[in-house]
Coordinates of C-alpha atoms and ligand atoms in Angstrom, one line a residue:
M1 CA -13.5 2.9 -7.7
K2 CA -12.7 2.2 -11.3
T3 CA -14.0 -1.1 -12.7
P4 CA -10.8 -2.5 -14.3
M5 CA -9.0 -3.0 -10.9
I6 CA -12.1 -4.8 -9.5
A7 CA -12.2 -6.9 -12.6
G8 CA -8.5 -7.6 -12.3
T9 CA -9.0 -8.8 -8.7
A10 CA -11.9 -11.0 -9.8
L11 CA -9.7 -12.6 -12.5
V12 CA -7.4 -13.8 -9.7
L13 CA -10.2 -15.4 -7.8
G14 CA -10.5 -18.6 -9.9
A15 CA -6.8 -19.3 -9.4
L16 CA -7.0 -18.6 -5.7
F17 CA -9.9 -20.9 -5.1
A18 CA -8.0 -23.8 -6.6
T19 CA -5.6 -23.8 -3.6
T20 CA -5.5 -26.6 -1.0
S21 CA -8.3 -26.8 1.6
V22 CA -8.0 -28.0 5.2
I23 CA -10.7 -29.8 7.1
A24 CA -11.8 -27.6 10.0
K25 CA -14.2 -28.8 12.7
D26 CA -16.9 -27.0 14.7
L27 CA -17.0 -23.8 12.6
P28 CA -20.1 -21.6 13.0
K29 CA -22.7 -22.4 10.4
L30 CA -23.9 -19.7 7.9
E31 CA -27.3 -20.4 6.3
V32 CA -27.9 -19.6 2.6
K33 CA -30.2 -16.6 2.4
D34 CA -30.9 -13.5 0.4
R35 CA -29.6 -10.9 2.8
Y36 CA -26.9 -11.0 5.4
K37 CA -26.1 -8.5 8.2
V38 CA -22.4 -8.1 7.6
G39 CA -19.9 -6.3 9.9
F40 CA -16.8 -4.6 8.5
A41 CA -14.7 -3.1 11.3
Q42 CA -12.2 -0.8 9.6
M43 CA -9.1 0.3 11.5
E44 CA -8.7 3.9 10.2
S45 CA -9.4 6.0 7.2
N46 CA -6.3 8.2 7.0
N47 CA -4.9 7.0 3.7
P48 CA -6.0 6.1 0.2
W49 CA -5.5 2.4 0.7
R50 CA -7.9 2.3 3.7
I51 CA -10.5 4.4 1.9
A52 CA -10.3 2.2 -1.2
E53 CA -10.7 -0.9 0.9
S54 CA -13.8 0.5 2.7
K55 CA -15.3 1.6 -0.6
S56 CA -14.7 -1.8 -2.1
F57 CA -16.9 -3.3 0.7
E58 CA -19.5 -0.6 0.3
D59 CA -19.6 -1.1 -3.5
T60 CA -20.0 -4.9 -3.1
A61 CA -22.8 -4.7 -0.5
E62 CA -25.9 -4.4 -2.7
S63 CA -24.8 -7.1 -5.2
C64 CA -23.8 -9.5 -2.5
G65 CA -27.0 -9.0 -0.4
W66 CA -25.2 -7.3 2.5
D67 CA -26.8 -5.0 5.0
L68 CA -23.4 -3.6 5.8
I69 CA -22.5 -2.2 9.3
S70 CA -19.2 -0.4 8.9
T71 CA -17.2 1.2 11.6
D72 CA -13.9 3.3 11.7
A73 CA -11.6 2.8 14.7
A74 CA -9.7 5.9 13.8
G75 CA -6.3 4.3 14.4
S76 CA -7.1 2.8 17.8
A77 CA -6.9 -1.0 18.4
A78 CA -9.0 -0.4 21.6
K79 CA -11.8 1.2 19.5
Q80 CA -11.6 -1.5 16.9
V81 CA -12.2 -4.1 19.7
A82 CA -15.1 -2.0 21.0
D83 CA -16.5 -1.8 17.4
V84 CA -16.4 -5.6 17.1
D85 CA -18.2 -5.9 20.5
S86 CA -20.9 -3.6 19.3
M87 CA -21.3 -5.6 16.1
I88 CA -21.7 -8.8 18.1
A89 CA -24.4 -7.1 20.2
Q90 CA -26.2 -6.0 17.0
G91 CA -26.4 -9.7 15.8
I92 CA -24.3 -9.6 12.7
D93 CA -24.3 -12.8 10.6
V94 CA -20.7 -12.5 9.4
L95 CA -17.6 -10.4 10.4
F96 CA -14.9 -9.1 8.1
L97 CA -12.0 -7.7 10.2
P98 CA -8.7 -6.1 9.2
P99 CA -6.9 -6.3 12.6
R100 CA -4.9 -3.1 13.1
E101 CA -2.2 -4.9 15.1
E102 CA -1.4 -8.6 15.5
K103 CA -2.0 -9.1 19.2
P104 CA -4.7 -6.7 20.7
L105 CA -7.4 -7.8 18.3
I106 CA -7.2 -11.5 19.2
P107 CA -9.7 -11.5 22.1
A108 CA -12.2 -9.7 19.8
V109 CA -11.7 -12.3 17.0
K110 CA -12.2 -15.1 19.5
K111 CA -15.2 -13.5 21.1
A112 CA -17.0 -13.1 17.7
F113 CA -16.2 -16.6 16.8
A114 CA -17.4 -17.9 20.2
A115 CA -20.6 -16.0 19.6
G116 CA -21.2 -18.2 16.5
I117 CA -20.2 -15.5 14.0
P118 CA -18.2 -16.7 11.0
T119 CA -15.2 -14.4 11.2
F120 CA -12.8 -13.6 8.3
L121 CA -9.6 -11.6 8.7
V122 CA -9.1 -9.3 5.8
D123 CA -5.8 -7.9 4.5
R124 CA -4.0 -8.0 7.9
S125 CA -3.7 -11.1 10.2
V126 CA -3.2 -11.8 13.9
D127 CA -0.3 -13.5 15.7
P128 CA -0.4 -17.1 14.4
K129 CA 0.9 -18.4 17.7
N130 CA -2.2 -17.2 19.5
A131 CA -5.0 -17.6 17.0
V132 CA -5.3 -19.8 13.9
A133 CA -7.6 -20.2 10.9
G134 CA -10.1 -23.1 11.2
K135 CA -10.2 -22.8 15.0
D136 CA -10.4 -19.1 16.1
F137 CA -11.6 -17.6 12.8
V138 CA -12.6 -19.1 9.4
A139 CA -9.8 -17.8 7.1
F140 CA -7.4 -15.0 6.3
L141 CA -8.0 -13.2 3.0
G142 CA -4.9 -11.3 2.0
S143 CA -1.5 -10.9 0.4
D144 CA 1.8 -12.5 1.3
F145 CA 3.5 -9.6 3.0
I146 CA 6.9 -11.4 3.4
Q147 CA 6.9 -12.0 -0.3
Q148 CA 6.1 -8.3 -1.0
G149 CA 9.1 -7.2 1.1
G150 CA 11.3 -9.9 -0.6
I151 CA 10.2 -8.7 -4.1
A152 CA 11.0 -5.0 -3.1
G153 CA 14.4 -6.1 -1.8
Q154 CA 15.3 -8.2 -4.9
W155 CA 14.2 -5.3 -7.2
L156 CA 16.7 -3.1 -5.3
V157 CA 19.5 -5.7 -5.7
D158 CA 18.8 -6.0 -9.4
N159 CA 18.5 -2.3 -10.1
F160 CA 20.9 -0.5 -7.7
K161 CA 23.8 1.0 -9.7
G162 CA 26.1 2.5 -7.0
D163 CA 28.9 0.9 -5.0
K164 CA 27.3 0.8 -1.6
A165 CA 23.6 1.0 -0.7
V166 CA 22.9 3.0 2.4
I167 CA 19.3 2.2 3.2
I168 CA 16.7 3.9 5.5
E169 CA 13.7 1.7 6.2
L170 CA 10.4 3.3 7.1
E171 CA 8.3 0.7 8.9
G172 CA 4.5 0.5 9.1
T173 CA 2.4 0.5 12.2
T174 CA 4.4 -1.2 15.0
G175 CA 2.9 -4.7 15.8
S176 CA 1.0 -5.0 12.6
S177 CA 1.4 -8.0 10.3
P178 CA 2.4 -6.0 7.2
A179 CA 5.1 -4.1 9.2
N180 CA 6.5 -7.3 10.7
D181 CA 6.4 -9.3 7.5
R182 CA 7.4 -6.6 4.9
K183 CA 10.4 -6.0 7.2
K184 CA 11.3 -9.6 7.3
G185 CA 11.0 -10.2 3.6
F186 CA 13.1 -7.1 2.7
D187 CA 15.7 -7.4 5.5
D188 CA 16.4 -11.1 4.6
V189 CA 17.3 -10.2 1.1
I190 CA 19.5 -7.3 2.1
A191 CA 21.3 -9.3 4.7
K192 CA 22.8 -11.4 1.9
Q193 CA 24.3 -8.4 0.1
D194 CA 27.8 -7.4 1.0
N195 CA 27.3 -3.9 -0.5
M196 CA 24.0 -3.0 1.2
T197 CA 23.3 -1.8 4.8
I198 CA 20.1 -0.8 6.5
V199 CA 21.5 2.1 8.6
A200 CA 18.1 3.0 10.3
S201 CA 14.7 1.4 10.5
Q202 CA 11.9 3.2 12.2
S203 CA 8.1 3.3 12.2
G204 CA 6.2 5.9 10.2
D205 CA 2.9 4.3 11.1
F206 CA 1.9 3.8 7.5
A207 CA 1.1 7.6 7.3
R208 CA 2.4 10.2 4.9
D209 CA 3.0 13.0 7.5
T210 CA 4.7 10.7 10.0
G211 CA 6.8 9.2 7.2
R212 CA 7.9 12.7 6.2
Q213 CA 8.7 13.7 9.8
V214 CA 10.7 10.4 10.5
M215 CA 12.5 10.8 7.2
E216 CA 13.5 14.4 8.1
T217 CA 15.0 13.3 11.4
L218 CA 16.8 10.2 9.9
L219 CA 18.1 12.2 7.0
Q220 CA 20.0 14.4 9.5
A221 CA 21.6 11.4 11.1
H222 CA 22.3 9.7 7.8
P223 CA 22.9 12.3 5.1
D224 CA 24.7 9.7 3.0
V225 CA 21.4 7.7 2.5
N226 CA 20.9 6.6 -1.1
V227 CA 18.0 4.2 -0.8
V228 CA 14.6 4.5 1.1
Y229 CA 12.5 1.4 1.5
A230 CA 9.0 2.3 2.8
H231 CA 6.5 -0.3 3.9
N232 CA 3.8 1.6 2.1
D233 CA 3.4 4.3 -0.6
E234 CA 2.1 7.0 1.8
M235 CA 5.3 6.9 3.8
A236 CA 7.3 6.7 0.5
I237 CA 5.6 9.9 -0.7
G238 CA 6.3 11.5 2.7
A239 CA 10.0 10.5 2.4
I240 CA 10.1 12.0 -1.1
Q241 CA 8.8 15.3 0.3
A242 CA 11.4 15.3 3.1
L243 CA 14.2 14.5 0.6
E244 CA 13.1 17.3 -1.7
I245 CA 12.9 19.8 1.1
A246 CA 16.5 18.9 2.0
G247 CA 17.6 19.5 -1.6
R248 CA 18.0 15.8 -2.5
K249 CA 16.7 14.3 -5.8
P250 CA 14.5 11.2 -5.1
G251 CA 14.8 8.8 -8.0
K252 CA 18.2 10.2 -9.0
D253 CA 20.5 10.3 -5.9
V254 CA 18.1 8.4 -3.6
M255 CA 16.2 5.3 -4.9
I256 CA 12.7 4.9 -3.5
V257 CA 11.3 1.4 -3.1
S258 CA 7.8 0.8 -1.7
V259 CA 4.6 -1.3 -1.4
D260 CA 0.9 -0.7 -2.3
G261 CA 0.4 0.7 -5.8
T262 CA -1.5 4.0 -5.1
R263 CA -2.2 6.6 -7.7
D264 CA 0.4 9.0 -6.2
A265 CA 3.0 6.3 -6.2
L266 CA 2.4 5.4 -9.8
Q267 CA 2.6 9.1 -10.6
A268 CA 5.9 9.3 -8.7
I269 CA 7.2 6.4 -10.8
I270 CA 6.1 8.1 -14.0
D271 CA 7.8 11.3 -12.8
G272 CA 11.0 9.4 -12.2
K273 CA 11.0 9.9 -8.4
M274 CA 10.2 6.3 -7.3
G275 CA 11.7 3.1 -8.6
V276 CA 9.2 0.4 -7.7
T277 CA 6.0 -0.3 -5.8
V278 CA 5.0 -3.8 -5.1
E279 CA 1.2 -4.1 -5.3
S280 CA -0.9 -4.8 -2.3
S281 CA -4.5 -4.7 -3.4
P282 CA -7.2 -3.1 -1.2
F283 CA -10.1 -4.3 -3.4
F284 CA -11.4 -7.0 -1.0
G285 CA -15.1 -6.6 -1.4
P286 CA -15.7 -9.0 -4.3
L287 CA -13.3 -11.6 -2.8
A288 CA -15.1 -11.3 0.6
C289 CA -18.4 -11.9 -1.2
D290 CA -17.2 -15.0 -3.0
V291 CA -15.7 -16.5 0.1
M292 CA -18.8 -15.8 2.2
K293 CA -21.0 -17.4 -0.4
R294 CA -18.8 -20.5 -0.7
Y295 CA -18.8 -20.8 3.0
A296 CA -22.6 -20.5 3.3
A297 CA -22.8 -23.2 0.6
G298 CA -20.9 -25.6 2.9
E299 CA -17.5 -25.4 1.1
T300 CA -14.4 -25.8 3.2
I301 CA -12.4 -22.5 2.9
E302 CA -8.7 -22.7 2.7
P303 CA -7.1 -21.1 5.8
W304 CA -5.3 -18.5 3.7
V305 CA -7.1 -17.2 0.6
Q306 CA -4.1 -15.6 -0.9
V307 CA -4.2 -12.5 -3.1
K308 CA -1.6 -12.4 -5.9
D309 CA 0.1 -9.0 -6.3
R310 CA 1.7 -7.3 -9.3
V311 CA 4.8 -5.1 -9.5
F312 CA 4.7 -1.5 -10.8
T313 CA 7.8 0.1 -12.3
S314 CA 8.6 2.6 -15.1
A315 CA 7.8 -0.2 -17.5
N316 CA 4.1 -0.4 -16.7
A317 CA 3.1 2.4 -14.3
K318 CA 1.4 4.4 -17.1
D319 CA -0.7 1.4 -18.1
H320 CA -2.2 1.1 -14.6
I321 CA -2.5 4.7 -13.3
A322 CA -6.1 5.1 -14.6
E323 CA -7.3 2.2 -12.5
A324 CA -5.3 3.2 -9.4
Y325 CA -6.8 4.8 -6.2
Ligands
AHR1 O1 -2.6 -3.8 5.6 C1 -2.2 -3.2 4.4 C2 -1.5 -1.9 4.6 O2 -2.3 -1.1 5.4 C3 -1.3 -1.1 3.4 O3 -0.1 -1.4 2.8 C4 -1.2 0.3 4.0 O4 -1.2 1.3 3.0 C5 -2.4 0.2 4.9 O5 -2.6 1.2 5.8

């Protein structure tokens, strides 16, 4: 991973750490020591975002004194639960977990915590009605996905030039926090616009191929589409492929609005095929290290260590593509 983006993420840390703390009771203790057995239970490795996130943990391991145990659940929440189980059995000191979906991972989170393992949710969260920070896990480290969807929606409102926006929405993995929240953030903005309608909203599972296939099908039902909102860049790129195969001109007769900030998305913006991607940083390693060390030192960790995101458009995509993933 290129250094500038890691440095950029690190710059944000000071501001993040200034946010309000809550007093939590009976959290597992973590002693200060030179080396920690750390579990990172990744959900899948089928897109650049996931690969960048895993690499960020690997790249941080040595400098943070982690003996890292990493797993890959290959897109299965059941396997991710089993991976956490295995990590508990191996006696990890700390768990970092991006839960693939909001509900199925809750028992695993609670089990790790009950076993006395400080557990941090990374990038995705669990259903807040059934598990909360400070009680069932220490904290959630991640972006505000509702805000990301809202920014994408507002960008569309500010930049759409036609009379009526006919929007296809490609949702992320069903039951995942980014899919739920990015949908809410975007749909709430669009619901207030008289000239904008979401004519179809369907899951593409955050994957390029699935996004392309879903877009091909939806395009047949809605040939008048002139906006695609994808919950991540991989599906946006899949949608661009489907549109081009159908003879459409993404960026010209169909606006593409997305989330993440991958290299391919920034290139698509530079090429004039995509309008905007709202950043969702995968570089969690340095942040996880800092939070773990603060926790071991006895600091109270805020329940949501929020990552601040940028917005990439034709105005700045060129400036950031070299550091993208
Ligand atoms: O949880 C974050 C989302 O998961 C990213 O937007 C997506 O690309 C990834 O798979």
